[in-house]
Amino acid sequence: MKYLYFVLFLALIACSSSDESSNNSNQFFNPPNWIQGTWGQINDDPYYEIPNFRFKSDDFCTIASNTELCFKESLTLSANNGGDVNVEENITSTSYEVTINQISQTINFKFIKISDNNIEFVNPNTGLPNTQLYKLD
């Protein structure tokens, strides 16, 4: 009986260590240097809010109503629980496109560099205008 407990204990340790290593290997985002930082729309109307974005060296976040949602954490959690996740990036010196596939949902984002302090968020809804964003930090 002690042998059975010992084998179960070793199996638990082996599973735990492999889960920890997979946490460290999930690299979903690689935003280019020119877009890294916090971006937002300067708007005097407090009732009309345009989402803001934060790009880190290994993450992509949205900010709305003072709440920041970073996709890396959510994708890592889904992947570690066996979820189907995929991120595709298209990076040039003047654009950054990212497609996030998580479970059965797909979200697309596209940003075009206007200058070092100004980018354009391409609205994914046809017919709606794009949004000018300014570097906040």
PDB file of N, CA and C in Angstrom, residues 24-107:
ATOM      1  N   ASN A  24       5.627  28.590 -18.557  1.00  0.00           N
ATOM      2  CA  ASN A  24       6.720  29.463 -18.936  1.00  0.00           C
ATOM      3  C   ASN A  24       6.979  29.465 -20.431  1.00  0.00           C
ATOM      4  N   SER A  25       6.455  28.495 -21.164  1.00  0.00           N
ATOM      5  CA  SER A  25       6.785  28.409 -22.581  1.00  0.00           C
ATOM      6  C   SER A  25       5.733  29.056 -23.477  1.00  0.00           C
ATOM      7  N   ASN A  26       4.619  29.533 -22.922  1.00  0.00           N
ATOM      8  CA  ASN A  26       3.569  30.130 -23.737  1.00  0.00           C
ATOM      9  C   ASN A  26       3.937  31.572 -24.080  1.00  0.00           C
ATOM     10  N   GLN A  27       4.473  31.776 -25.265  1.00  0.00           N
ATOM     11  CA  GLN A  27       4.824  33.096 -25.761  1.00  0.00           C
ATOM     12  C   GLN A  27       3.876  33.398 -26.912  1.00  0.00           C
ATOM     13  N   PHE A  28       2.820  34.135 -26.645  1.00  0.00           N
ATOM     14  CA  PHE A  28       1.805  34.386 -27.651  1.00  0.00           C
ATOM     15  C   PHE A  28       2.054  35.668 -28.435  1.00  0.00           C
ATOM     16  N   PHE A  29       2.573  36.700 -27.779  1.00  0.00           N
ATOM     17  CA  PHE A  29       2.658  38.021 -28.394  1.00  0.00           C
ATOM     18  C   PHE A  29       4.106  38.502 -28.478  1.00  0.00           C
ATOM     19  N   ASN A  30       4.407  39.174 -29.582  1.00  0.00           N
ATOM     20  CA  ASN A  30       5.720  39.780 -29.812  1.00  0.00           C
ATOM     21  C   ASN A  30       5.533  41.122 -30.511  1.00  0.00           C
ATOM     22  N   PRO A  31       4.844  42.084 -29.885  1.00  0.00           N
ATOM     23  CA  PRO A  31       4.624  43.373 -30.547  1.00  0.00           C
ATOM     24  C   PRO A  31       5.955  44.052 -30.877  1.00  0.00           C
ATOM     25  N   PRO A  32       6.020  44.742 -32.010  1.00  0.00           N
ATOM     26  CA  PRO A  32       7.266  45.431 -32.373  1.00  0.00           C
ATOM     27  C   PRO A  32       7.563  46.570 -31.389  1.00  0.00           C
ATOM     28  N   ASN A  33       8.816  46.956 -31.305  1.00  0.00           N
ATOM     29  CA  ASN A  33       9.225  48.012 -30.372  1.00  0.00           C
ATOM     30  C   ASN A  33       8.470  49.314 -30.583  1.00  0.00           C
ATOM     31  N   TRP A  34       8.191  49.657 -31.854  1.00  0.00           N
ATOM     32  CA  TRP A  34       7.572  50.953 -32.131  1.00  0.00           C
ATOM     33  C   TRP A  34       6.161  51.090 -31.553  1.00  0.00           C
ATOM     34  N   ILE A  35       5.493  49.982 -31.246  1.00  0.00           N
ATOM     35  CA  ILE A  35       4.123  50.065 -30.727  1.00  0.00           C
ATOM     36  C   ILE A  35       4.053  49.822 -29.219  1.00  0.00           C
ATOM     37  N   GLN A  36       5.142  49.400 -28.620  1.00  0.00           N
ATOM     38  CA  GLN A  36       5.115  49.092 -27.187  1.00  0.00           C
ATOM     39  C   GLN A  36       4.874  50.359 -26.370  1.00  0.00           C
ATOM     40  N   GLY A  37       3.968  50.239 -25.417  1.00  0.00           N
ATOM     41  CA  GLY A  37       3.575  51.368 -24.584  1.00  0.00           C
ATOM     42  C   GLY A  37       2.066  51.420 -24.476  1.00  0.00           C
ATOM     43  N   THR A  38       1.559  52.527 -23.918  1.00  0.00           N
ATOM     44  CA  THR A  38       0.123  52.712 -23.736  1.00  0.00           C
ATOM     45  C   THR A  38      -0.391  53.726 -24.746  1.00  0.00           C
ATOM     46  N   TRP A  39      -1.490  53.368 -25.405  1.00  0.00           N
ATOM     47  CA  TRP A  39      -2.087  54.197 -26.455  1.00  0.00           C
ATOM     48  C   TRP A  39      -3.546  54.454 -26.127  1.00  0.00           C
ATOM     49  N   GLY A  40      -4.009  55.678 -26.405  1.00  0.00           N
ATOM     50  CA  GLY A  40      -5.408  56.005 -26.155  1.00  0.00           C
ATOM     51  C   GLY A  40      -5.866  57.187 -26.973  1.00  0.00           C
ATOM     52  N   GLN A  41      -7.166  57.372 -26.999  1.00  0.00           N
ATOM     53  CA  GLN A  41      -7.745  58.505 -27.705  1.00  0.00           C
ATOM     54  C   GLN A  41      -7.923  59.642 -26.729  1.00  0.00           C
ATOM     55  N   ILE A  42      -7.524  60.817 -27.131  1.00  0.00           N
ATOM     56  CA  ILE A  42      -7.734  62.000 -26.303  1.00  0.00           C
ATOM     57  C   ILE A  42      -9.132  62.502 -26.621  1.00  0.00           C
ATOM     58  N   ASN A  43     -10.007  62.453 -25.624  1.00  0.00           N
ATOM     59  CA  ASN A  43     -11.414  62.736 -25.844  1.00  0.00           C
ATOM     60  C   ASN A  43     -11.945  63.550 -24.679  1.00  0.00           C
ATOM     61  N   ASP A  44     -12.554  64.700 -24.974  1.00  0.00           N
ATOM     62  CA  ASP A  44     -13.090  65.561 -23.921  1.00  0.00           C
ATOM     63  C   ASP A  44     -14.445  65.104 -23.409  1.00  0.00           C
ATOM     64  N   ASP A  45     -15.116  64.241 -24.134  1.00  0.00           N
ATOM     65  CA  ASP A  45     -16.460  63.793 -23.769  1.00  0.00           C
ATOM     66  C   ASP A  45     -16.361  62.568 -22.854  1.00  0.00           C
ATOM     67  N   PRO A  46     -16.671  62.699 -21.556  1.00  0.00           N
ATOM     68  CA  PRO A  46     -16.513  61.561 -20.630  1.00  0.00           C
ATOM     69  C   PRO A  46     -17.511  60.429 -20.858  1.00  0.00           C
ATOM     70  N   TYR A  47     -18.545  60.664 -21.637  1.00  0.00           N
ATOM     71  CA  TYR A  47     -19.554  59.635 -21.864  1.00  0.00           C
ATOM     72  C   TYR A  47     -19.292  58.820 -23.118  1.00  0.00           C
ATOM     73  N   TYR A  48     -18.283  59.183 -23.855  1.00  0.00           N
ATOM     74  CA  TYR A  48     -17.956  58.474 -25.083  1.00  0.00           C
ATOM     75  C   TYR A  48     -16.551  57.905 -24.928  1.00  0.00           C
ATOM     76  N   GLU A  49     -16.471  56.617 -24.763  1.00  0.00           N
ATOM     77  CA  GLU A  49     -15.176  55.997 -24.463  1.00  0.00           C
ATOM     78  C   GLU A  49     -14.715  55.105 -25.600  1.00  0.00           C
ATOM     79  N   ILE A  50     -13.496  55.315 -26.027  1.00  0.00           N
ATOM     80  CA  ILE A  50     -12.845  54.480 -27.031  1.00  0.00           C
ATOM     81  C   ILE A  50     -11.831  53.605 -26.289  1.00  0.00           C
ATOM     82  N   PRO A  51     -11.808  52.295 -26.532  1.00  0.00           N
ATOM     83  CA  PRO A  51     -10.836  51.449 -25.830  1.00  0.00           C
ATOM     84  C   PRO A  51      -9.405  51.926 -26.037  1.00  0.00           C
ATOM     85  N   ASN A  52      -8.637  51.794 -24.994  1.00  0.00           N
ATOM     86  CA  ASN A  52      -7.210  52.065 -25.037  1.00  0.00           C
ATOM     87  C   ASN A  52      -6.483  50.739 -25.102  1.00  0.00           C
ATOM     88  N   PHE A  53      -5.247  50.788 -25.501  1.00  0.00           N
ATOM     89  CA  PHE A  53      -4.448  49.578 -25.654  1.00  0.00           C
ATOM     90  C   PHE A  53      -3.088  49.760 -24.995  1.00  0.00           C
ATOM     91  N   ARG A  54      -2.563  48.658 -24.429  1.00  0.00           N
ATOM     92  CA  ARG A  54      -1.196  48.639 -23.903  1.00  0.00           C
ATOM     93  C   ARG A  54      -0.490  47.456 -24.550  1.00  0.00           C
ATOM     94  N   PHE A  55       0.670  47.734 -25.107  1.00  0.00           N
ATOM     95  CA  PHE A  55       1.491  46.701 -25.730  1.00  0.00           C
ATOM     96  C   PHE A  55       2.743  46.533 -24.888  1.00  0.00           C
ATOM     97  N   LYS A  56       2.959  45.324 -24.425  1.00  0.00           N
ATOM     98  CA  LYS A  56       4.165  44.977 -23.674  1.00  0.00           C
ATOM     99  C   LYS A  56       5.040  44.123 -24.580  1.00  0.00           C
ATOM    100  N   SER A  57       6.238  43.820 -24.176  1.00  0.00           N
ATOM    101  CA  SER A  57       7.134  43.030 -25.029  1.00  0.00           C
ATOM    102  C   SER A  57       6.595  41.635 -25.306  1.00  0.00           C
ATOM    103  N   ASP A  58       5.714  41.120 -24.405  1.00  0.00           N
ATOM    104  CA  ASP A  58       5.189  39.769 -24.581  1.00  0.00           C
ATOM    105  C   ASP A  58       3.691  39.675 -24.306  1.00  0.00           C
ATOM    106  N   ASP A  59       2.973  40.810 -24.402  1.00  0.00           N
ATOM    107  CA  ASP A  59       1.547  40.796 -24.089  1.00  0.00           C
ATOM    108  C   ASP A  59       0.836  41.916 -24.831  1.00  0.00           C
ATOM    109  N   PHE A  60      -0.471  41.778 -24.928  1.00  0.00           N
ATOM    110  CA  PHE A  60      -1.347  42.748 -25.574  1.00  0.00           C
ATOM    111  C   PHE A  60      -2.556  42.931 -24.677  1.00  0.00           C
ATOM    112  N   CYS A  61      -2.855  44.188 -24.307  1.00  0.00           N
ATOM    113  CA  CYS A  61      -3.915  44.465 -23.351  1.00  0.00           C
ATOM    114  C   CYS A  61      -4.883  45.512 -23.898  1.00  0.00           C
ATOM    115  N   THR A  62      -6.139  45.392 -23.485  1.00  0.00           N
ATOM    116  CA  THR A  62      -7.123  46.432 -23.747  1.00  0.00           C
ATOM    117  C   THR A  62      -7.463  47.091 -22.417  1.00  0.00           C
ATOM    118  N   ILE A  63      -7.780  48.381 -22.489  1.00  0.00           N
ATOM    119  CA  ILE A  63      -8.131  49.137 -21.286  1.00  0.00           C
ATOM    120  C   ILE A  63      -9.439  49.864 -21.569  1.00  0.00           C
ATOM    121  N   ALA A  64     -10.448  49.587 -20.774  1.00  0.00           N
ATOM    122  CA  ALA A  64     -11.737  50.266 -20.895  1.00  0.00           C
ATOM    123  C   ALA A  64     -12.313  50.462 -19.504  1.00  0.00           C
ATOM    124  N   SER A  65     -12.860  51.632 -19.255  1.00  0.00           N
ATOM    125  CA  SER A  65     -13.441  51.952 -17.937  1.00  0.00           C
ATOM    126  C   SER A  65     -12.457  51.661 -16.810  1.00  0.00           C
ATOM    127  N   ASN A  66     -11.204  52.017 -17.025  1.00  0.00           N
ATOM    128  CA  ASN A  66     -10.133  51.815 -16.040  1.00  0.00           C
ATOM    129  C   ASN A  66      -9.904  50.351 -15.683  1.00  0.00           C
ATOM    130  N   THR A  67     -10.333  49.442 -16.547  1.00  0.00           N
ATOM    131  CA  THR A  67     -10.094  48.017 -16.348  1.00  0.00           C
ATOM    132  C   THR A  67      -9.187  47.519 -17.466  1.00  0.00           C
ATOM    133  N   GLU A  68      -8.096  46.897 -17.089  1.00  0.00           N
ATOM    134  CA  GLU A  68      -7.138  46.382 -18.067  1.00  0.00           C
ATOM    135  C   GLU A  68      -7.299  44.876 -18.211  1.00  0.00           C
ATOM    136  N   LEU A  69      -7.454  44.429 -19.445  1.00  0.00           N
ATOM    137  CA  LEU A  69      -7.551  43.008 -19.748  1.00  0.00           C
ATOM    138  C   LEU A  69      -6.373  42.639 -20.628  1.00  0.00           C
ATOM    139  N   CYS A  70      -5.472  41.810 -20.103  1.00  0.00           N
ATOM    140  CA  CYS A  70      -4.313  41.361 -20.866  1.00  0.00           C
ATOM    141  C   CYS A  70      -4.567  39.943 -21.367  1.00  0.00           C
ATOM    142  N   PHE A  71      -4.355  39.748 -22.654  1.00  0.00           N
ATOM    143  CA  PHE A  71      -4.700  38.479 -23.274  1.00  0.00           C
ATOM    144  C   PHE A  71      -3.753  37.339 -22.897  1.00  0.00           C
ATOM    145  N   LYS A  72      -2.506  37.631 -22.598  1.00  0.00           N
ATOM    146  CA  LYS A  72      -1.535  36.571 -22.303  1.00  0.00           C
ATOM    147  C   LYS A  72      -2.006  35.676 -21.155  1.00  0.00           C
ATOM    148  N   GLU A  73      -2.491  36.277 -20.094  1.00  0.00           N
ATOM    149  CA  GLU A  73      -2.934  35.503 -18.928  1.00  0.00           C
ATOM    150  C   GLU A  73      -4.105  34.590 -19.287  1.00  0.00           C
ATOM    151  N   SER A  74      -5.071  35.139 -20.000  1.00  0.00           N
ATOM    152  CA  SER A  74      -6.247  34.356 -20.391  1.00  0.00           C
ATOM    153  C   SER A  74      -5.872  33.207 -21.330  1.00  0.00           C
ATOM    154  N   LEU A  75      -5.009  33.491 -22.306  1.00  0.00           N
ATOM    155  CA  LEU A  75      -4.601  32.458 -23.258  1.00  0.00           C
ATOM    156  C   LEU A  75      -3.775  31.365 -22.580  1.00  0.00           C
ATOM    157  N   THR A  76      -2.900  31.763 -21.675  1.00  0.00           N
ATOM    158  CA  THR A  76      -2.084  30.789 -20.954  1.00  0.00           C
ATOM    159  C   THR A  76      -2.964  29.873 -20.113  1.00  0.00           C
ATOM    160  N   LEU A  77      -3.938  30.448 -19.421  1.00  0.00           N
ATOM    161  CA  LEU A  77      -4.858  29.654 -18.610  1.00  0.00           C
ATOM    162  C   LEU A  77      -5.636  28.676 -19.488  1.00  0.00           C
ATOM    163  N   SER A  78      -6.150  29.151 -20.617  1.00  0.00           N
ATOM    164  CA  SER A  78      -6.895  28.267 -21.528  1.00  0.00           C
ATOM    165  C   SER A  78      -6.012  27.152 -22.061  1.00  0.00           C
ATOM    166  N   ALA A  79      -4.792  27.501 -22.496  1.00  0.00           N
ATOM    167  CA  ALA A  79      -3.877  26.495 -23.041  1.00  0.00           C
ATOM    168  C   ALA A  79      -3.502  25.456 -21.994  1.00  0.00           C
ATOM    169  N   ASN A  80      -3.256  25.894 -20.767  1.00  0.00           N
ATOM    170  CA  ASN A  80      -2.880  24.966 -19.698  1.00  0.00           C
ATOM    171  C   ASN A  80      -4.025  24.047 -19.302  1.00  0.00           C
ATOM    172  N   ASN A  81      -5.252  24.467 -19.603  1.00  0.00           N
ATOM    173  CA  ASN A  81      -6.423  23.633 -19.317  1.00  0.00           C
ATOM    174  C   ASN A  81      -6.886  22.868 -20.541  1.00  0.00           C
ATOM    175  N   GLY A  82      -6.024  22.778 -21.558  1.00  0.00           N
ATOM    176  CA  GLY A  82      -6.331  21.989 -22.738  1.00  0.00           C
ATOM    177  C   GLY A  82      -7.138  22.707 -23.793  1.00  0.00           C
ATOM    178  N   GLY A  83      -7.336  24.014 -23.634  1.00  0.00           N
ATOM    179  CA  GLY A  83      -8.105  24.784 -24.609  1.00  0.00           C
ATOM    180  C   GLY A  83      -7.329  24.998 -25.896  1.00  0.00           C
ATOM    181  N   ASP A  84      -8.068  25.166 -26.971  1.00  0.00           N
ATOM    182  CA  ASP A  84      -7.466  25.416 -28.282  1.00  0.00           C
ATOM    183  C   ASP A  84      -7.236  26.911 -28.437  1.00  0.00           C
ATOM    184  N   VAL A  85      -5.983  27.342 -28.367  1.00  0.00           N
ATOM    185  CA  VAL A  85      -5.645  28.755 -28.499  1.00  0.00           C
ATOM    186  C   VAL A  85      -4.554  28.925 -29.553  1.00  0.00           C
ATOM    187  N   ASN A  86      -4.637  30.048 -30.265  1.00  0.00           N
ATOM    188  CA  ASN A  86      -3.667  30.342 -31.302  1.00  0.00           C
ATOM    189  C   ASN A  86      -3.629  31.855 -31.502  1.00  0.00           C
ATOM    190  N   VAL A  87      -2.428  32.388 -31.689  1.00  0.00           N
ATOM    191  CA  VAL A  87      -2.263  33.806 -31.982  1.00  0.00           C
ATOM    192  C   VAL A  87      -1.421  33.922 -33.237  1.00  0.00           C
ATOM    193  N   GLU A  88      -1.924  34.686 -34.198  1.00  0.00           N
ATOM    194  CA  GLU A  88      -1.178  34.952 -35.424  1.00  0.00           C
ATOM    195  C   GLU A  88      -0.871  36.436 -35.476  1.00  0.00           C
ATOM    196  N   GLU A  89       0.392  36.767 -35.763  1.00  0.00           N
ATOM    197  CA  GLU A  89       0.811  38.156 -35.866  1.00  0.00           C
ATOM    198  C   GLU A  89       1.362  38.430 -37.248  1.00  0.00           C
ATOM    199  N   ASN A  90       1.092  39.629 -37.747  1.00  0.00           N
ATOM    200  CA  ASN A  90       1.692  40.111 -38.978  1.00  0.00           C
ATOM    201  C   ASN A  90       2.328  41.451 -38.629  1.00  0.00           C
ATOM    202  N   ILE A  91       3.655  41.487 -38.650  1.00  0.00           N
ATOM    203  CA  ILE A  91       4.394  42.647 -38.175  1.00  0.00           C
ATOM    204  C   ILE A  91       5.229  43.228 -39.302  1.00  0.00           C
ATOM    205  N   THR A  92       5.080  44.552 -39.511  1.00  0.00           N
ATOM    206  CA  THR A  92       5.958  45.275 -40.436  1.00  0.00           C
ATOM    207  C   THR A  92       6.470  46.513 -39.705  1.00  0.00           C
ATOM    208  N   SER A  93       7.232  47.333 -40.385  1.00  0.00           N
ATOM    209  CA  SER A  93       7.747  48.552 -39.765  1.00  0.00           C
ATOM    210  C   SER A  93       6.657  49.611 -39.604  1.00  0.00           C
ATOM    211  N   THR A  94       5.489  49.414 -40.243  1.00  0.00           N
ATOM    212  CA  THR A  94       4.408  50.398 -40.145  1.00  0.00           C
ATOM    213  C   THR A  94       3.049  49.797 -39.779  1.00  0.00           C
ATOM    214  N   SER A  95       2.991  48.507 -39.484  1.00  0.00           N
ATOM    215  CA  SER A  95       1.700  47.938 -39.082  1.00  0.00           C
ATOM    216  C   SER A  95       1.904  46.743 -38.146  1.00  0.00           C
ATOM    217  N   TYR A  96       0.895  46.539 -37.329  1.00  0.00           N
ATOM    218  CA  TYR A  96       0.860  45.391 -36.430  1.00  0.00           C
ATOM    219  C   TYR A  96      -0.547  44.828 -36.468  1.00  0.00           C
ATOM    220  N   GLU A  97      -0.667  43.577 -36.902  1.00  0.00           N
ATOM    221  CA  GLU A  97      -1.946  42.889 -36.941  1.00  0.00           C
ATOM    222  C   GLU A  97      -1.852  41.654 -36.059  1.00  0.00           C
ATOM    223  N   VAL A  98      -2.894  41.415 -35.295  1.00  0.00           N
ATOM    224  CA  VAL A  98      -2.922  40.244 -34.430  1.00  0.00           C
ATOM    225  C   VAL A  98      -4.312  39.617 -34.494  1.00  0.00           C
ATOM    226  N   THR A  99      -4.331  38.315 -34.677  1.00  0.00           N
ATOM    227  CA  THR A  99      -5.566  37.542 -34.670  1.00  0.00           C
ATOM    228  C   THR A  99      -5.477  36.558 -33.515  1.00  0.00           C
ATOM    229  N   ILE A 100      -6.444  36.633 -32.620  1.00  0.00           N
ATOM    230  CA  ILE A 100      -6.465  35.789 -31.431  1.00  0.00           C
ATOM    231  C   ILE A 100      -7.597  34.780 -31.586  1.00  0.00           C
ATOM    232  N   ASN A 101      -7.247  33.512 -31.570  1.00  0.00           N
ATOM    233  CA  ASN A 101      -8.229  32.426 -31.620  1.00  0.00           C
ATOM    234  C   ASN A 101      -8.203  31.720 -30.276  1.00  0.00           C
ATOM    235  N   GLN A 102      -9.312  31.813 -29.562  1.00  0.00           N
ATOM    236  CA  GLN A 102      -9.408  31.183 -28.247  1.00  0.00           C
ATOM    237  C   GLN A 102     -10.728  30.439 -28.171  1.00  0.00           C
ATOM    238  N   ILE A 103     -10.617  29.140 -27.954  1.00  0.00           N
ATOM    239  CA  ILE A 103     -11.751  28.230 -27.930  1.00  0.00           C
ATOM    240  C   ILE A 103     -12.444  28.351 -29.287  1.00  0.00           C
ATOM    241  N   SER A 104     -13.621  28.935 -29.392  1.00  0.00           N
ATOM    242  CA  SER A 104     -14.269  29.061 -30.705  1.00  0.00           C
ATOM    243  C   SER A 104     -14.482  30.519 -31.079  1.00  0.00           C
ATOM    244  N   GLN A 105     -13.724  31.419 -30.483  1.00  0.00           N
ATOM    245  CA  GLN A 105     -13.864  32.847 -30.721  1.00  0.00           C
ATOM    246  C   GLN A 105     -12.614  33.399 -31.395  1.00  0.00           C
ATOM    247  N   THR A 106     -12.818  34.250 -32.403  1.00  0.00           N
ATOM    248  CA  THR A 106     -11.703  34.894 -33.102  1.00  0.00           C
ATOM    249  C   THR A 106     -11.850  36.403 -32.985  1.00  0.00           C
ATOM    250  N   ILE A 107     -10.768  37.068 -32.589  1.00  0.00           N
ATOM    251  CA  ILE A 107     -10.744  38.521 -32.473  1.00  0.00           C
ATOM    252  C   ILE A 107      -9.581  39.039 -33.311  1.00  0.00           C
TER     253      ILE A 107
END
